N, CA, C and O atoms as CSV, one atom per row, in Angstrom:
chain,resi,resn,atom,element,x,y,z
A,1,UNK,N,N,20.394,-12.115,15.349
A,1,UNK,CA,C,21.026,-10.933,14.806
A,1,UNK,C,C,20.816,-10.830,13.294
A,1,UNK,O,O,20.540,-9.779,12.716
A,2,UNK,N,N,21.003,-12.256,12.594
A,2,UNK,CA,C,20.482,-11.797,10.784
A,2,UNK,C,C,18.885,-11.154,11.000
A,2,UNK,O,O,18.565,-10.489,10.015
A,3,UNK,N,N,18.472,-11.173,11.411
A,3,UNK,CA,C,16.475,-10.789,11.200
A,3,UNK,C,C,16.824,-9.292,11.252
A,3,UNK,O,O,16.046,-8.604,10.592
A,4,UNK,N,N,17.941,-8.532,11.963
A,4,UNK,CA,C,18.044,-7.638,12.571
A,4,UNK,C,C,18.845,-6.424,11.166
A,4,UNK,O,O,18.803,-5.315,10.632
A,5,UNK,N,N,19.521,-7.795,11.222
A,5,UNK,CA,C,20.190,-7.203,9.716
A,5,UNK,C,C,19.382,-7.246,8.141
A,5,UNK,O,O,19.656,-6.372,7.319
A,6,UNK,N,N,18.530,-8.172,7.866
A,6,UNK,CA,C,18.070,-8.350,7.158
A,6,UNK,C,C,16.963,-6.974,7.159
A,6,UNK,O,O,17.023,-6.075,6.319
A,7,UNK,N,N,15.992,-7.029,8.248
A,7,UNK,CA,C,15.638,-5.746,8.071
A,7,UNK,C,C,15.859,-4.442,7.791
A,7,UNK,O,O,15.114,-3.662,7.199
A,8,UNK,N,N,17.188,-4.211,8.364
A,8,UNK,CA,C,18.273,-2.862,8.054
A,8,UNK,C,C,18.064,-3.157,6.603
A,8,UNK,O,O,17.279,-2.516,5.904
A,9,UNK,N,N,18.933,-4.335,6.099
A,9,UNK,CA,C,18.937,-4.411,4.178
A,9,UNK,C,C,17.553,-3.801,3.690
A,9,UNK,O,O,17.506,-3.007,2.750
A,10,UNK,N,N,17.049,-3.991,4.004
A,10,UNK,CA,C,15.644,-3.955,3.161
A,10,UNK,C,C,14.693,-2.761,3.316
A,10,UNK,O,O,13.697,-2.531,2.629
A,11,UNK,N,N,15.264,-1.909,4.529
A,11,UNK,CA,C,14.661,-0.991,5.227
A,11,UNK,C,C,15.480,0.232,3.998
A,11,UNK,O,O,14.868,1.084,3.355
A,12,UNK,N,N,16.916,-0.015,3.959
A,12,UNK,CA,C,17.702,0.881,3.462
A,12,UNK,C,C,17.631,0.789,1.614
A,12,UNK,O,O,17.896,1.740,0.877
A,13,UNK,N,N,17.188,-0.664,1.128
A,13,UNK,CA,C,16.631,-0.479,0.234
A,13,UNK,C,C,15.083,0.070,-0.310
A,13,UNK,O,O,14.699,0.359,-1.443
A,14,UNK,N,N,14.545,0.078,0.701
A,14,UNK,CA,C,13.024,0.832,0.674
A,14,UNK,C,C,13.187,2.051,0.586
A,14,UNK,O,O,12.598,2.499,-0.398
A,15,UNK,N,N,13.848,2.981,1.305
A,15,UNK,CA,C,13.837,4.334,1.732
A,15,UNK,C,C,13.830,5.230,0.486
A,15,UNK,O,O,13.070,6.191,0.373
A,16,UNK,N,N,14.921,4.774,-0.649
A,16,UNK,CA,C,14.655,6.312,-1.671
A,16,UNK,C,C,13.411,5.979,-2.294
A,16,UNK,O,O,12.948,6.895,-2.973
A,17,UNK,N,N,12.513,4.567,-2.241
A,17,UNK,CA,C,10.915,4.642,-2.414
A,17,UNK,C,C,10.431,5.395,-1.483
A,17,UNK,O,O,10.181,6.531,-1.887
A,18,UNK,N,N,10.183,5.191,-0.306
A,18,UNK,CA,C,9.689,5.797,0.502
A,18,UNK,C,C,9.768,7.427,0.627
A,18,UNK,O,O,8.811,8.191,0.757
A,19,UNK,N,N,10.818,7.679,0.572
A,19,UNK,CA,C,11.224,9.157,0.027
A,19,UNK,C,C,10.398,10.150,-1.394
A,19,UNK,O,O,9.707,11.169,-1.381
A,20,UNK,N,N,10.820,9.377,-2.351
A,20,UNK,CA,C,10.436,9.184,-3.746
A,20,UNK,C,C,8.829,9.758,-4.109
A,20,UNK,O,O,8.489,10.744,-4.763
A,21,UNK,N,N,7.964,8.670,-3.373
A,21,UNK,CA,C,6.213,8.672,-3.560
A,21,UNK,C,C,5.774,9.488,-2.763
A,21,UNK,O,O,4.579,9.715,-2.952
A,22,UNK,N,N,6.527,10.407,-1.387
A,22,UNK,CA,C,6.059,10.844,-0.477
A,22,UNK,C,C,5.518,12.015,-1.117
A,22,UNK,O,O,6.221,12.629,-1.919
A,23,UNK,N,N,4.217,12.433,-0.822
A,23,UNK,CA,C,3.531,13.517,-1.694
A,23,UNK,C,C,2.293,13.048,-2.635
A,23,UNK,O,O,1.264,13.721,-2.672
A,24,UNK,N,N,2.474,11.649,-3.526
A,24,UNK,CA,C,2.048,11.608,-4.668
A,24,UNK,C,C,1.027,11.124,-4.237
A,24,UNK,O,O,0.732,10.942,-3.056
A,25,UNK,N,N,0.214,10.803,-5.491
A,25,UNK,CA,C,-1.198,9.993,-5.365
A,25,UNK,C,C,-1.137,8.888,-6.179
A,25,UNK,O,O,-0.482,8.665,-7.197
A,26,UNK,N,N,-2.175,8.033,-5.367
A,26,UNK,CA,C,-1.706,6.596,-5.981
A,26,UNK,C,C,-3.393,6.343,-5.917
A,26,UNK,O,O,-4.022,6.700,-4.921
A,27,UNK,N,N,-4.087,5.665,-7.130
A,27,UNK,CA,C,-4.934,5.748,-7.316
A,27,UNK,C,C,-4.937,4.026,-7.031
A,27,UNK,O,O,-4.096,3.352,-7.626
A,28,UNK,N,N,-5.852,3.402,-6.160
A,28,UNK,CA,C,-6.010,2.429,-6.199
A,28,UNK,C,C,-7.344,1.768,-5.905
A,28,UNK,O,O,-8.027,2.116,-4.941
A,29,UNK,N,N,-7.761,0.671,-6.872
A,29,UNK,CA,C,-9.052,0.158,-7.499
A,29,UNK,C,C,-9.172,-0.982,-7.228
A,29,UNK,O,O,-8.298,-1.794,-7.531
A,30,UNK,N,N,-10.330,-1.336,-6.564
A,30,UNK,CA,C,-10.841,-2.933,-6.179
A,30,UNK,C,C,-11.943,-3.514,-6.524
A,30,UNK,O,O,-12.811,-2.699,-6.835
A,31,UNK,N,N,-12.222,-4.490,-6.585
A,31,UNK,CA,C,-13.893,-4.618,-6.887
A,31,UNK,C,C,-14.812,-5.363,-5.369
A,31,UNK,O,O,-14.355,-5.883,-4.351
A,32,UNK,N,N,-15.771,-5.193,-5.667
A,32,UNK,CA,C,-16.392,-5.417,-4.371
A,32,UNK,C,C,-16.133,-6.747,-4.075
A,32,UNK,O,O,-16.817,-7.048,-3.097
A,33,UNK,N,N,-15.356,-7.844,-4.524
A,33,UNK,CA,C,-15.318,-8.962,-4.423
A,33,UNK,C,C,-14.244,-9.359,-3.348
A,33,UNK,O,O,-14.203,-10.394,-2.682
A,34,UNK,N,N,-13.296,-8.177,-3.335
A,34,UNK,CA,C,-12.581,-7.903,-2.241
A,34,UNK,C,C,-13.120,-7.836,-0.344
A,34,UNK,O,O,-12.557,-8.338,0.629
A,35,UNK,N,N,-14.241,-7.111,-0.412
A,35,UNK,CA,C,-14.684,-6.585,0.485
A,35,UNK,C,C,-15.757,-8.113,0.932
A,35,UNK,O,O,-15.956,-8.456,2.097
A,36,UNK,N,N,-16.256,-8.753,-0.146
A,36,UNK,CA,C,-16.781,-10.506,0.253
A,36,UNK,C,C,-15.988,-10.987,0.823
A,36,UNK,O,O,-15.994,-10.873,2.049
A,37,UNK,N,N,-15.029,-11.687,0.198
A,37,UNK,CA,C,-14.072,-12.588,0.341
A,37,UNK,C,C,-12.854,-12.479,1.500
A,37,UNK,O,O,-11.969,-13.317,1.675
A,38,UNK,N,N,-13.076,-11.011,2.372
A,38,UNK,CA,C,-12.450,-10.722,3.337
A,38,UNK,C,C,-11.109,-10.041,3.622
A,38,UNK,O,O,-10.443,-9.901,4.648
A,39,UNK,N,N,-10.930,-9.615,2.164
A,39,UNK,CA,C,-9.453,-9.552,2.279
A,39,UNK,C,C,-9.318,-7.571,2.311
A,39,UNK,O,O,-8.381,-6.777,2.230
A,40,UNK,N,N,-10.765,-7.457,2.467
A,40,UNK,CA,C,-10.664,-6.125,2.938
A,40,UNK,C,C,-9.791,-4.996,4.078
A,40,UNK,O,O,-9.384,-3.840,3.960
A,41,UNK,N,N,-9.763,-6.082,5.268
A,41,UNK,CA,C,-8.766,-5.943,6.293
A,41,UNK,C,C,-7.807,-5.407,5.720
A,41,UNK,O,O,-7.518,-4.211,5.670
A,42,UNK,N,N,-6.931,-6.911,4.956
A,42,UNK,CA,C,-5.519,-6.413,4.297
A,42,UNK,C,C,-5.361,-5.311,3.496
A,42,UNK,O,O,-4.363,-4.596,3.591
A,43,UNK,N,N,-6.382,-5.072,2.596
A,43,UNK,CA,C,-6.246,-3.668,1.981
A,43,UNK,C,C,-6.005,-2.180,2.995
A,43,UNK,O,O,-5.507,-1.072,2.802
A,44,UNK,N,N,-6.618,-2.832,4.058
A,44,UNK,CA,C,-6.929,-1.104,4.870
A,44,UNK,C,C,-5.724,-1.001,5.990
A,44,UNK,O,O,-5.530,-0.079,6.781
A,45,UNK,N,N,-4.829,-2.451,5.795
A,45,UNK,CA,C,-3.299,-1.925,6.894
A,45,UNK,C,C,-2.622,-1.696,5.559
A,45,UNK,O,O,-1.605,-1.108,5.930
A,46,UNK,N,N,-2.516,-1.812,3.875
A,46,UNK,CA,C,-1.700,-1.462,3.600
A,46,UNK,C,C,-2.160,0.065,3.441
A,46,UNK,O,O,-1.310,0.941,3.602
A,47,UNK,N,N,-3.711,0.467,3.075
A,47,UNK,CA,C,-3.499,1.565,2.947
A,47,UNK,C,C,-3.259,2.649,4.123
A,47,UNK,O,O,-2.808,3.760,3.845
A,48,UNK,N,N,-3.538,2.327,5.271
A,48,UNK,CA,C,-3.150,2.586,6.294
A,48,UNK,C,C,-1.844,2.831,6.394
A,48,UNK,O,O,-1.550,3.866,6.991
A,49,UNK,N,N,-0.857,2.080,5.922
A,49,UNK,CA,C,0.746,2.368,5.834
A,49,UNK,C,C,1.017,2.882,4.835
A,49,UNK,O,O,2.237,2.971,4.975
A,50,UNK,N,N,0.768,3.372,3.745
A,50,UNK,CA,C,0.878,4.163,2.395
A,50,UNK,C,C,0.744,5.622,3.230
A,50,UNK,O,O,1.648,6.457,3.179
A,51,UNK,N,N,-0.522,5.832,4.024
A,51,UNK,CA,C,-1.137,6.804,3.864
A,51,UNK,C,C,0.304,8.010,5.127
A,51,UNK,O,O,0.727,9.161,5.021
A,52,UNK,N,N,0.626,6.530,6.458
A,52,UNK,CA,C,1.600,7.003,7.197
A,52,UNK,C,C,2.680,7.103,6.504
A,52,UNK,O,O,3.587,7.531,7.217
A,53,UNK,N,N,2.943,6.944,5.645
A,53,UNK,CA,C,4.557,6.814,4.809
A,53,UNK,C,C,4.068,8.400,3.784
A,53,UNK,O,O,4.991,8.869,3.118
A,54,UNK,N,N,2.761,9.095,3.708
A,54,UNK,CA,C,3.020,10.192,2.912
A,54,UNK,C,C,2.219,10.257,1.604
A,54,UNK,O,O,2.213,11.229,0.848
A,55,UNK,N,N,1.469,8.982,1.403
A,55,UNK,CA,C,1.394,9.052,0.444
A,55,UNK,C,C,-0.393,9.214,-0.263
A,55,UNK,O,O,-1.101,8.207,-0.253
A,56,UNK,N,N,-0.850,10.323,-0.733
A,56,UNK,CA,C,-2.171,10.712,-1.461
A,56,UNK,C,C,-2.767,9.579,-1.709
A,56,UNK,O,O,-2.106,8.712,-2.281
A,57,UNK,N,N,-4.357,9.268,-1.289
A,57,UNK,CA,C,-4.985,8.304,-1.795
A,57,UNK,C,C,-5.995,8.285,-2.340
A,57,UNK,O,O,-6.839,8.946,-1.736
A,58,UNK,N,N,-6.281,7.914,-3.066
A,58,UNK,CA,C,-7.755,7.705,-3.965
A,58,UNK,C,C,-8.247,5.895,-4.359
A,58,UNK,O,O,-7.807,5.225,-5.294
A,59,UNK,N,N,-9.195,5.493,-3.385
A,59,UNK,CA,C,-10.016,4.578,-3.440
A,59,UNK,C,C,-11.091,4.582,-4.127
A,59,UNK,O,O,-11.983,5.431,-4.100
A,60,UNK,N,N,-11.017,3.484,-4.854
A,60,UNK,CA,C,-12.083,3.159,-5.931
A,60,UNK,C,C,-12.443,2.201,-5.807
A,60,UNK,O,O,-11.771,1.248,-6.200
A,61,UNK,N,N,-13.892,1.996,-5.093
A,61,UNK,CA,C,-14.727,0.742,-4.701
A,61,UNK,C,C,-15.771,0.430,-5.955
A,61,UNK,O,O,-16.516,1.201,-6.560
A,62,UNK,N,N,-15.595,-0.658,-6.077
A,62,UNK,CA,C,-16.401,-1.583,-7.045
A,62,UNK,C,C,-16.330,-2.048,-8.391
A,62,UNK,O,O,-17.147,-2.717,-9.025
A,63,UNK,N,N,-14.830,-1.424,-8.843
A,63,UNK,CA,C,-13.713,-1.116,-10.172
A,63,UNK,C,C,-14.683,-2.920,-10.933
A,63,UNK,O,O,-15.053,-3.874,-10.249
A,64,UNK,N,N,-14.785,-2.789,-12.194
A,64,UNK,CA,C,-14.393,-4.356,-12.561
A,64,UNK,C,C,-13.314,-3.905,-13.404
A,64,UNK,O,O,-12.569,-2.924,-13.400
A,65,UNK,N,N,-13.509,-5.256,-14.362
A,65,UNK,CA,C,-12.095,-5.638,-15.094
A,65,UNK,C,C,-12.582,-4.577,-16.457
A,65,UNK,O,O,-11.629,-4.058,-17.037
A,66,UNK,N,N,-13.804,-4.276,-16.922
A,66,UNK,CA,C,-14.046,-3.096,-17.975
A,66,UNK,C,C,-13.377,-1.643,-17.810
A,66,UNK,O,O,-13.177,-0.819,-18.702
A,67,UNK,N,N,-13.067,-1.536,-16.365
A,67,UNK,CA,C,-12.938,-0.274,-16.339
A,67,UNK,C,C,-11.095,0.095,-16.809
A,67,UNK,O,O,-10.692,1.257,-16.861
């Protein structure tokens, strides 16, 4: 029953975010070193859940640290 509750906490502290960004654009930048090293997956369930939660996206593949 805490897992149950703990989620409620955290669900109900998320929401006026979730609310909040719904609409906006969120510009987000990686470098291709991401897409080596595998952790590409993880990028594409979070943006995958950004994108179901509402929220504008703009991907930027191959960003370095100059930009």
């Amino acid at each position: 029953m805490k897992d149950t509750a703990d989620f409620v906490h955290w669900f109900r502290s998320a929401a006026p975010y979730i609310h909040g960004f719904r609409g906006k654009t969120f510009v987000i930048a990686f470098g291709g070193e991401l897409v080596a090293d595998g952790g590409f997956v993880q990028l594409a369930h979070d943006v995958n859940l950004l994108s179901s939660l509402g929220v504008r996206l703009v991907l930027v593949h191959g960003v370095r640290p100059q930009v």
